[in-house]
Tab-separated table of C-alpha atoms in Angstrom:
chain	number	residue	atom	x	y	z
J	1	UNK	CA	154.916	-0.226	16.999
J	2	UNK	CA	152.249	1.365	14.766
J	3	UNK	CA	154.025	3.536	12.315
J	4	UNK	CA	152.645	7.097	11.720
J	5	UNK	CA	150.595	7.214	8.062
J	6	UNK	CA	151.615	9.009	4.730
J	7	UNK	CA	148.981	11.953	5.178
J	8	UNK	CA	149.906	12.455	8.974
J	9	UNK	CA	154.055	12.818	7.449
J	10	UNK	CA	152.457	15.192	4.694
J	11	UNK	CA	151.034	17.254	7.065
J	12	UNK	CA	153.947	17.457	9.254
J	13	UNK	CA	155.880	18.409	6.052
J	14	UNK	CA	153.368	20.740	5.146
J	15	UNK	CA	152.557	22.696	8.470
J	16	UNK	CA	156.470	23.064	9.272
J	17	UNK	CA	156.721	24.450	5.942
J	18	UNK	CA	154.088	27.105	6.396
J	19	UNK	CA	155.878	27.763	9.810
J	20	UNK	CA	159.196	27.882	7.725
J	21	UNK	CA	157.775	30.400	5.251
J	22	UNK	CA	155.931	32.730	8.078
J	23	UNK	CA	158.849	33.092	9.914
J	24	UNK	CA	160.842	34.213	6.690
J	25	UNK	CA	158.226	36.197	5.874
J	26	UNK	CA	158.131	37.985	9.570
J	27	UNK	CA	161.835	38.382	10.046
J	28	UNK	CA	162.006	40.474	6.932
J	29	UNK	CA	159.074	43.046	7.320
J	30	UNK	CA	159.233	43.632	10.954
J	31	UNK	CA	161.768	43.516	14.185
J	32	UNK	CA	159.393	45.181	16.581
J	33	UNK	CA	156.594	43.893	18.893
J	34	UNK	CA	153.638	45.259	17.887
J	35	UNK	CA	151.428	46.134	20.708
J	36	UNK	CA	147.994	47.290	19.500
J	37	UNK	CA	146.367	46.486	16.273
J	38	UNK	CA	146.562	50.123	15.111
J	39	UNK	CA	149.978	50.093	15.490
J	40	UNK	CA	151.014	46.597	13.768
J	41	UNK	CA	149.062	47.663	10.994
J	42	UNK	CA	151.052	50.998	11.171
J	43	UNK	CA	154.525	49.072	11.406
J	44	UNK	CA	153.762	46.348	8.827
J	45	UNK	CA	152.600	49.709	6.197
J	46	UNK	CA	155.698	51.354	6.853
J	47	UNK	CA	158.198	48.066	6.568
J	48	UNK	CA	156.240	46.558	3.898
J	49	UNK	CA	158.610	46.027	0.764
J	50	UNK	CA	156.504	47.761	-2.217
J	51	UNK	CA	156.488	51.254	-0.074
J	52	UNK	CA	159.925	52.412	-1.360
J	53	UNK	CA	158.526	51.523	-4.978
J	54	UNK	CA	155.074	53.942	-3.917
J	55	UNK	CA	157.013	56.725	-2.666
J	56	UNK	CA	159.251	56.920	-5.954
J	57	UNK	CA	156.158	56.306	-8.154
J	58	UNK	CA	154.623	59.556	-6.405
J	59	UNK	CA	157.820	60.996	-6.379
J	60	UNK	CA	158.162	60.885	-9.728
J	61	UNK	CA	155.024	61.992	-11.106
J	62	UNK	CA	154.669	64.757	-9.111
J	63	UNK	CA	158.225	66.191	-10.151
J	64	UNK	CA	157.475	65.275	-14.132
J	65	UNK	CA	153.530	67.140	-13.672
J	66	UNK	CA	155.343	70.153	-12.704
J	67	UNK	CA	157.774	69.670	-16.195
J	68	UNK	CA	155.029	68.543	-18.624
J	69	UNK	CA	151.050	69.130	-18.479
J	70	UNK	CA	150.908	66.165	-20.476
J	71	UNK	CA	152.293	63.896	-17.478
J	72	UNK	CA	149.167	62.959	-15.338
J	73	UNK	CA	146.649	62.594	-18.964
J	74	UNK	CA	145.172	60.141	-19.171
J	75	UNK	CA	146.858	58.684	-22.706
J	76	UNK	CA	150.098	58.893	-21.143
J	77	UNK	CA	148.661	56.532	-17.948
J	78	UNK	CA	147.405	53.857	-20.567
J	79	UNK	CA	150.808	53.911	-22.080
J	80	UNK	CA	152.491	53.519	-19.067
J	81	UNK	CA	150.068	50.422	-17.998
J	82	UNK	CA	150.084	48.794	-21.057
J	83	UNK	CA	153.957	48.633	-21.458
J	84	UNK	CA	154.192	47.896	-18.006
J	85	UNK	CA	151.508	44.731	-18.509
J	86	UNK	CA	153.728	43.026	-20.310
J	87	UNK	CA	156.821	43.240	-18.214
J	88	UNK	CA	154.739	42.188	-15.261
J	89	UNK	CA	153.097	39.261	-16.723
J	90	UNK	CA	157.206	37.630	-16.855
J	91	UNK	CA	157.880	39.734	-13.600
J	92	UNK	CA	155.621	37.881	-11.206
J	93	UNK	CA	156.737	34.617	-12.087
J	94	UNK	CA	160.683	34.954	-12.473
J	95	UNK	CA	159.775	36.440	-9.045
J	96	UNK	CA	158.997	32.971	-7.677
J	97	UNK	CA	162.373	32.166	-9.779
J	98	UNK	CA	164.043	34.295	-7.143
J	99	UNK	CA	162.282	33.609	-3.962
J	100	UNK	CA	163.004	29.866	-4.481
J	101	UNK	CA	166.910	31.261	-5.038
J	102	UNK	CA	167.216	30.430	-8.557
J	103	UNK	CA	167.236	32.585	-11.604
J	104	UNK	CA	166.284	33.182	-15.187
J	105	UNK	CA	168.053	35.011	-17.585
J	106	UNK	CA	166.152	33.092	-20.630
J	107	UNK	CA	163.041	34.473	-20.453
J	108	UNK	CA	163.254	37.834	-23.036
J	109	UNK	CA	164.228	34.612	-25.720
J	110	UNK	CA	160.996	32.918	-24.821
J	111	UNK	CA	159.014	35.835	-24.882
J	112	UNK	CA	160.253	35.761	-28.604
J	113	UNK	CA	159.473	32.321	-29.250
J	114	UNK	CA	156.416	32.696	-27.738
J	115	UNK	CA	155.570	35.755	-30.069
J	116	UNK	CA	156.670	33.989	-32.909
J	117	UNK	CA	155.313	30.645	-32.227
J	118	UNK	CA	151.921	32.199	-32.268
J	119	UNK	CA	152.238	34.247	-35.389
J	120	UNK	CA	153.688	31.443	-37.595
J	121	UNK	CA	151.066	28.815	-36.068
J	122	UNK	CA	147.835	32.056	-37.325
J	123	UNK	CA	149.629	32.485	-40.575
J	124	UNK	CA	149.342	28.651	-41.013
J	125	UNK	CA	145.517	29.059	-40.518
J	126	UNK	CA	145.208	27.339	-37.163
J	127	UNK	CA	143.005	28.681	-34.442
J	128	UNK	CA	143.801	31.598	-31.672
J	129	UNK	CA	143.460	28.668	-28.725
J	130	UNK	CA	145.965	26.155	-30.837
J	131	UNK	CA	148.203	29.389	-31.413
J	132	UNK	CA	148.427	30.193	-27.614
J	133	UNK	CA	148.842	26.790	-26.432
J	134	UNK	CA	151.574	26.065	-29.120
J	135	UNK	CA	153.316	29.045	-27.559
J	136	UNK	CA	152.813	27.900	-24.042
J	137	UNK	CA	154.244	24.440	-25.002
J	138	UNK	CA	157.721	26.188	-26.101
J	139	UNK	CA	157.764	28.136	-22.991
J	140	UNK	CA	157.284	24.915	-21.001
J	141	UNK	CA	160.112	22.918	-22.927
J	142	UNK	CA	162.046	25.623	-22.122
J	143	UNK	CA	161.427	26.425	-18.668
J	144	UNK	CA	161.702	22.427	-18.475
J	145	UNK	CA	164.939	22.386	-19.688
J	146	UNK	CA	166.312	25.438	-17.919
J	147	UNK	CA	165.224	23.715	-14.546
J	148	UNK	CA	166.691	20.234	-15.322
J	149	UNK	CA	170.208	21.950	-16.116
J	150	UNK	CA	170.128	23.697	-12.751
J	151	UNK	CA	168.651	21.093	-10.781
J	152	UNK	CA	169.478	17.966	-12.191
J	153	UNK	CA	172.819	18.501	-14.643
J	154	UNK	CA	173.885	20.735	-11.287
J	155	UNK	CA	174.865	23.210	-13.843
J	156	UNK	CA	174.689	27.358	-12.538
J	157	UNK	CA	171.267	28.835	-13.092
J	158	UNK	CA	173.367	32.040	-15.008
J	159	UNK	CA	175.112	29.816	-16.947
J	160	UNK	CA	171.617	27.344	-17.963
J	161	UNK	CA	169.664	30.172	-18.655
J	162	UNK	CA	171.787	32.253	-20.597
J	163	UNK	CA	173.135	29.011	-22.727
J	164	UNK	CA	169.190	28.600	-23.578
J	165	UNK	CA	168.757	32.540	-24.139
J	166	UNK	CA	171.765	32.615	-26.880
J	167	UNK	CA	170.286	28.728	-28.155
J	168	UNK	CA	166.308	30.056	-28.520
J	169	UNK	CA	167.051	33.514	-30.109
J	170	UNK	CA	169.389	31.732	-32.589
J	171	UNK	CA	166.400	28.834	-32.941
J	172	UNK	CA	164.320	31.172	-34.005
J	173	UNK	CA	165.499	33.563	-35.925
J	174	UNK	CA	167.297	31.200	-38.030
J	175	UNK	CA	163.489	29.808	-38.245
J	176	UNK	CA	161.937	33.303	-39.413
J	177	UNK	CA	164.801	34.093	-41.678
J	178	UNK	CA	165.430	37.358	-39.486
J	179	UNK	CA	161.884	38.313	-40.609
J	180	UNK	CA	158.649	39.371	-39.328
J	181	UNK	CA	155.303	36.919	-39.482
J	182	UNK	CA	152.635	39.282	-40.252
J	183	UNK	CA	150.111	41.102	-40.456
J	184	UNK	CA	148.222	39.169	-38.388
J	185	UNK	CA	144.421	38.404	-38.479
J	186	UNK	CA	141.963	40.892	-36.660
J	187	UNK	CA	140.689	38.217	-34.505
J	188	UNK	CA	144.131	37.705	-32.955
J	189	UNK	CA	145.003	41.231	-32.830
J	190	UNK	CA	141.821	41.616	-30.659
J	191	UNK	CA	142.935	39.655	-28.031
J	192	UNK	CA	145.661	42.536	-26.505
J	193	UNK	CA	143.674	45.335	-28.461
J	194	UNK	CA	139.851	45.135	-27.225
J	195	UNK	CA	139.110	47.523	-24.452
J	196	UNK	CA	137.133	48.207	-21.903
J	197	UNK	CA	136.808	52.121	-21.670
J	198	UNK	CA	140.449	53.573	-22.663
J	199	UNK	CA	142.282	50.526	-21.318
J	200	UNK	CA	143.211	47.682	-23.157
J	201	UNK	CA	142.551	44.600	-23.098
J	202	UNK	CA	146.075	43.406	-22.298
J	203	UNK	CA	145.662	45.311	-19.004
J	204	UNK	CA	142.942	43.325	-17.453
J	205	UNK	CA	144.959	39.958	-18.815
J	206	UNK	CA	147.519	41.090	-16.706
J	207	UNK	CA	146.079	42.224	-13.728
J	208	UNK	CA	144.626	38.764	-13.858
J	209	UNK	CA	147.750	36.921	-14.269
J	210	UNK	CA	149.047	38.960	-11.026
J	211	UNK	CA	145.960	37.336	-9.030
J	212	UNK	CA	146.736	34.387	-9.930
J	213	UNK	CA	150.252	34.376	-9.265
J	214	UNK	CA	149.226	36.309	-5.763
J	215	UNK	CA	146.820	33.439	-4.715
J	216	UNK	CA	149.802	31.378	-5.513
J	217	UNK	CA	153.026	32.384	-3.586
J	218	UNK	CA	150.968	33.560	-0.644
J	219	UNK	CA	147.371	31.462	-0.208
J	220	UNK	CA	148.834	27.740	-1.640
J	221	UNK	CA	150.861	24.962	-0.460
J	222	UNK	CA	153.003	25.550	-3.499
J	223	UNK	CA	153.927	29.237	-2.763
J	224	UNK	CA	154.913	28.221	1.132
J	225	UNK	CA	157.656	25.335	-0.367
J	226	UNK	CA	158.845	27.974	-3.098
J	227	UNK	CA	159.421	30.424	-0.432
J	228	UNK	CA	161.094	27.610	2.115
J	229	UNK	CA	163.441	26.443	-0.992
J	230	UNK	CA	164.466	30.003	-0.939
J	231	UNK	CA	165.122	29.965	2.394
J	232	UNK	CA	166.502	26.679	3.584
J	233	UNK	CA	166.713	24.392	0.344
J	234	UNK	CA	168.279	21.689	3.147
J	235	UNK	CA	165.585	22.025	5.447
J	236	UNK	CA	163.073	21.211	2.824
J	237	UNK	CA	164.656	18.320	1.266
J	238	UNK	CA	165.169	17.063	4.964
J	239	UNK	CA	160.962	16.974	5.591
J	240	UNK	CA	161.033	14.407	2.729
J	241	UNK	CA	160.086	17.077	-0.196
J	242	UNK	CA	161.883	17.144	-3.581
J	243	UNK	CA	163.151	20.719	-3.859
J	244	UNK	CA	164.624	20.063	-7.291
J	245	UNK	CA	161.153	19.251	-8.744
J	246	UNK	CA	159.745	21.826	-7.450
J	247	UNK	CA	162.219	23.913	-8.485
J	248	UNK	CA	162.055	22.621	-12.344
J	249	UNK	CA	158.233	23.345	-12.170
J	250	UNK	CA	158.565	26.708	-10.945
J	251	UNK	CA	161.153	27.407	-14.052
J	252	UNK	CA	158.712	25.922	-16.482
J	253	UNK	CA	155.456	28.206	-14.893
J	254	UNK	CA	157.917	30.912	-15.671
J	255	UNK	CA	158.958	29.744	-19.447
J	256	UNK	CA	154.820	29.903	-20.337
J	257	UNK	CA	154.382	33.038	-18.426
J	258	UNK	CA	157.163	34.620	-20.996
J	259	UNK	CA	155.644	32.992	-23.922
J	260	UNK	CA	152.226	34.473	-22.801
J	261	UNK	CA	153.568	37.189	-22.509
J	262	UNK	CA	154.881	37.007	-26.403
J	263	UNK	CA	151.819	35.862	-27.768
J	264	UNK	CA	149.931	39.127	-26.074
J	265	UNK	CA	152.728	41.365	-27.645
J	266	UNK	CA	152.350	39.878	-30.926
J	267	UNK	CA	148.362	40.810	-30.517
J	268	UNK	CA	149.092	43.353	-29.453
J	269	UNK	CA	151.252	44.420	-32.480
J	270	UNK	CA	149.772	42.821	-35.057
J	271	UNK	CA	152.770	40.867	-35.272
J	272	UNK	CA	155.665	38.637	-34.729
J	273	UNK	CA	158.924	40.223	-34.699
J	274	UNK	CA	162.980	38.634	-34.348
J	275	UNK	CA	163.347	41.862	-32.035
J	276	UNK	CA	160.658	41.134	-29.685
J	277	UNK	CA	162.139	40.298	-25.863
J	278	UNK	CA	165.425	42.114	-26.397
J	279	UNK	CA	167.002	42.867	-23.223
J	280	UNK	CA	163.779	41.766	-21.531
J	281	UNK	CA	165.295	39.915	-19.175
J	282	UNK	CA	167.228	42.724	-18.073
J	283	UNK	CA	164.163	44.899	-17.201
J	284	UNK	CA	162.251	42.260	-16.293
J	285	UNK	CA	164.991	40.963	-13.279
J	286	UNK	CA	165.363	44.845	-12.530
J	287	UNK	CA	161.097	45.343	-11.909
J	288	UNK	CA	161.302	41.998	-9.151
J	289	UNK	CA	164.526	43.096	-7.490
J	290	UNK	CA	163.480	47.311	-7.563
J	291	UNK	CA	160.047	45.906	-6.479
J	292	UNK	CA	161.546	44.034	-2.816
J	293	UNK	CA	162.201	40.221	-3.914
J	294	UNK	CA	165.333	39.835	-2.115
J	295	UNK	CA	168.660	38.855	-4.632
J	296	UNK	CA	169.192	36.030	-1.907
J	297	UNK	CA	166.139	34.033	-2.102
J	298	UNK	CA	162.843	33.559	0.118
J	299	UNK	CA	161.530	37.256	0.337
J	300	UNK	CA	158.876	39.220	-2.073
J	301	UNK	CA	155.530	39.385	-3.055
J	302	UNK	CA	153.592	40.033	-6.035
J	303	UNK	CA	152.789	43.176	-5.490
J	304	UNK	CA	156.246	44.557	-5.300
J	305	UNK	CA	156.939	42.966	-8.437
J	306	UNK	CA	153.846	44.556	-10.419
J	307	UNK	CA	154.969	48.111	-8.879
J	308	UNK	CA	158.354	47.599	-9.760
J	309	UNK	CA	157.544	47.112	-13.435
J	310	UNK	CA	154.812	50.024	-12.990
J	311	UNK	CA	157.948	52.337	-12.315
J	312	UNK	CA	160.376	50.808	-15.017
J	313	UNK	CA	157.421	52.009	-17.639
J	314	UNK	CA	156.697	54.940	-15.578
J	315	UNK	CA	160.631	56.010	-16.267
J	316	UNK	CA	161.272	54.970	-19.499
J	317	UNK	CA	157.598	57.076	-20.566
J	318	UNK	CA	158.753	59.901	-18.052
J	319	UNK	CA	162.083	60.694	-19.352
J	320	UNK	CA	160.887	60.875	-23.093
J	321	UNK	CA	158.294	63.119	-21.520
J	322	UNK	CA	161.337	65.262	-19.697
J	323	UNK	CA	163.480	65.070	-23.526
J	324	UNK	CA	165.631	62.909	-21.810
J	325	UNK	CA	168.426	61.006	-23.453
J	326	UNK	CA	167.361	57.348	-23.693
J	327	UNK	CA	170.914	56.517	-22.514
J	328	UNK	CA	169.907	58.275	-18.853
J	329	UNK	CA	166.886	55.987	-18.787
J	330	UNK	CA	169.469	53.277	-18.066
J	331	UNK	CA	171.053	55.345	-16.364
J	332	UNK	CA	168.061	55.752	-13.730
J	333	UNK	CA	166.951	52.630	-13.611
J	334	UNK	CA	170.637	51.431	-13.073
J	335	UNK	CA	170.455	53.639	-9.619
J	336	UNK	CA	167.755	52.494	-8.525
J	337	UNK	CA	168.343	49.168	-9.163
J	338	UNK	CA	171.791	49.741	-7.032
J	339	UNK	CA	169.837	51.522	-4.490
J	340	UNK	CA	166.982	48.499	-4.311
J	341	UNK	CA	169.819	45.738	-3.613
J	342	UNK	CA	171.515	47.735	-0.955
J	343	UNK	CA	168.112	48.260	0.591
J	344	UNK	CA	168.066	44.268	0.552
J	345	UNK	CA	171.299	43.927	1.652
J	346	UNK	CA	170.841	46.235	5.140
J	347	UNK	CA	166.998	43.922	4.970
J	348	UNK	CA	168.580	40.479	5.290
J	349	UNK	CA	171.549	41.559	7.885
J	350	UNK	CA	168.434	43.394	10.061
J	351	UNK	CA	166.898	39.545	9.636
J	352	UNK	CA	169.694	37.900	10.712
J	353	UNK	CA	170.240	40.376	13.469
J	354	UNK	CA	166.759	40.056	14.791
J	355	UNK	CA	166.891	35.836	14.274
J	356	UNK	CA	170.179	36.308	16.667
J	357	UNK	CA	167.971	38.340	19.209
J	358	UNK	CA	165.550	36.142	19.273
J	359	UNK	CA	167.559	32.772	19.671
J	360	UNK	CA	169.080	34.344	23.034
């Protein structure tokens, strides 16, 4: 009996992946036939998962225009973008971290190594290019170790993650002596700081970043197996695949990402400071969960994620706008956080109720 070749098992594997990953994908933006193109395009608008995020965004600004002129100028929009680049940059790829049902609670430490990484390695004389690739190396041992200890060790991803958050920040500030590295050279400082019109530079890096993250949960091979993981880990590992590898490589995209992110803050500074990435984490897991990606694994998208970390900047600028207490900026984004899981929550039992109508 002839048996059937390698490539013809591959793309088996790979087609009842993408299957896998539509149907996930489906089940959790729409329950109804859609009859007419007019109308799909209606129903897929109104159950997409970033139009909660829109309608607060709007929300929002219209209610702080009518408190403070100063809202909608133009200054305060490329503070808001610019603080929200850097949050999105981490954002879109501890998003995959969640879709594949893992998570990272490390990545406001690497951020900080990253940052200081690439200040210490332009103090010492070397180049911008060796500086960022130094930093992406530590985000990679990182995320490489992070995604051994939950895949390999079988040790909790909140437990691995937070063990190398507490290990890094004490790494490296013991390293830096609690002290910042800089000023730093103008050449580096350019990097976050050049512009194009009123925007900076760090804008464009990060809207570029999103596209490429984008093209890679939703277009590639690798996006449709990060979103199965998330959905059926057993199902995957039955067509053959090796979910923990894949799983270790999507925590050590999201280790550089941080660092990235770090060396663009340090630019963007001027330098390297032990307080960089505090409580990043934090804001960062609140942008991808207020921004759709379901708590449970297998559902988001990259645009959520960049909206929800659009409205975490939006707030924290707002409210200093509105002489808000910085405590109530917690506050806020506390809510909605609570308000964006429960919307999950009544998401995945509508999936499960529409998988039950279907199976009859």
């Amino acid at each position: 009996m002839t048996q059937p070749s390698n490539s013809n098992e591959v793309s088996h594997s790979t087609d009842t992946l993408r299957s896998l990953s539509r149907a996930l994908e489906n089940e959790a933006t729409s329950d109804i036939e859609m009859p007419s193109t007019t109308l799909g395009l209606w129903l897929r608008v109104r159950s997409s998962l970033a139009l909660p995020v829109i309608i607060v965004i709007v929300i929002f600004t219209l209610i702080g225009e009518t408190q403070n002129s100063y809202f909608l100028s133009e200054a305060t929009w490329v503070n808001i973008l610019t603080s929200a680049s850097f949050t999105s940059i981490v954002a879109c790829f501890e998003g995959l971290v969640l879709i594949s049902g893992g998570l990272d609670l490390s990545v406001g430490a690497v951020f900080l190594a990253g940052a200081m990484s690439a200040a210490e390695l332009v103090q010492m004389g070397q180049s911008d290019i060796v500086a960022i690739l130094g930093a992406l190396l530590v985000g990679a041992v990182v995320g490489g170790i992070n995604g051994t200890l939950a895949n390999y060790v079988g040790i909790s991803p909140i437990i691995a993650t937070l063990g190398t958050l507490f290990c890094v920040t004490a790494i490296v500030t013991t390293r830096s002596g609690g002290l910042s590295i800089g000023p730093l050279p103008n050449r580096f400082t350019a990097i976050s700081n050049s512009s194009w019109g009123p925007i900076p530079m760090v804008v464009f890096i990060a809207i570029g970043v999103a596209l490429v993250a984008h093209i890679l949960l939703r277009y590639s091979t690798f996006g449709i197996k990060v979103r199965a993981i998330g959905g059926n880990r057993v199902a995957v590992e039955s067509l053959g695949l090796n979910a923990r590898r894949i799983s270790v490589i999507i925590y050590v995209v999201t280790g550089m990402a941080a660092a990235f992110s770090g060396v663009l803050e340090a630019s963007y500074l001027g330098a390297g400071s032990p307080t960089f990435g505090s409580d990043l984490e934090l804001q960062v897991i609140a942008a991808v969960v207020i921004g759709g990606v379901s708590v449970f694994g297998a559902v988001g998208d990259v645009s959520g994620m960049i909206l929800g970390s659009i409205l975490l900047s939006l707030l924290t600028v707002g409210l200093l706008l509105l002489h808000f207490a910085g405590s109530m900026e917690d506050f806020v984004v506390g809510l909605v956080m609570i308000v964006a899981v429960s919307i999950d929550r009544v998401r995945r039992s509508q999936m499960f109720r529409v998988s039950k109508r279907r199976m009859k």
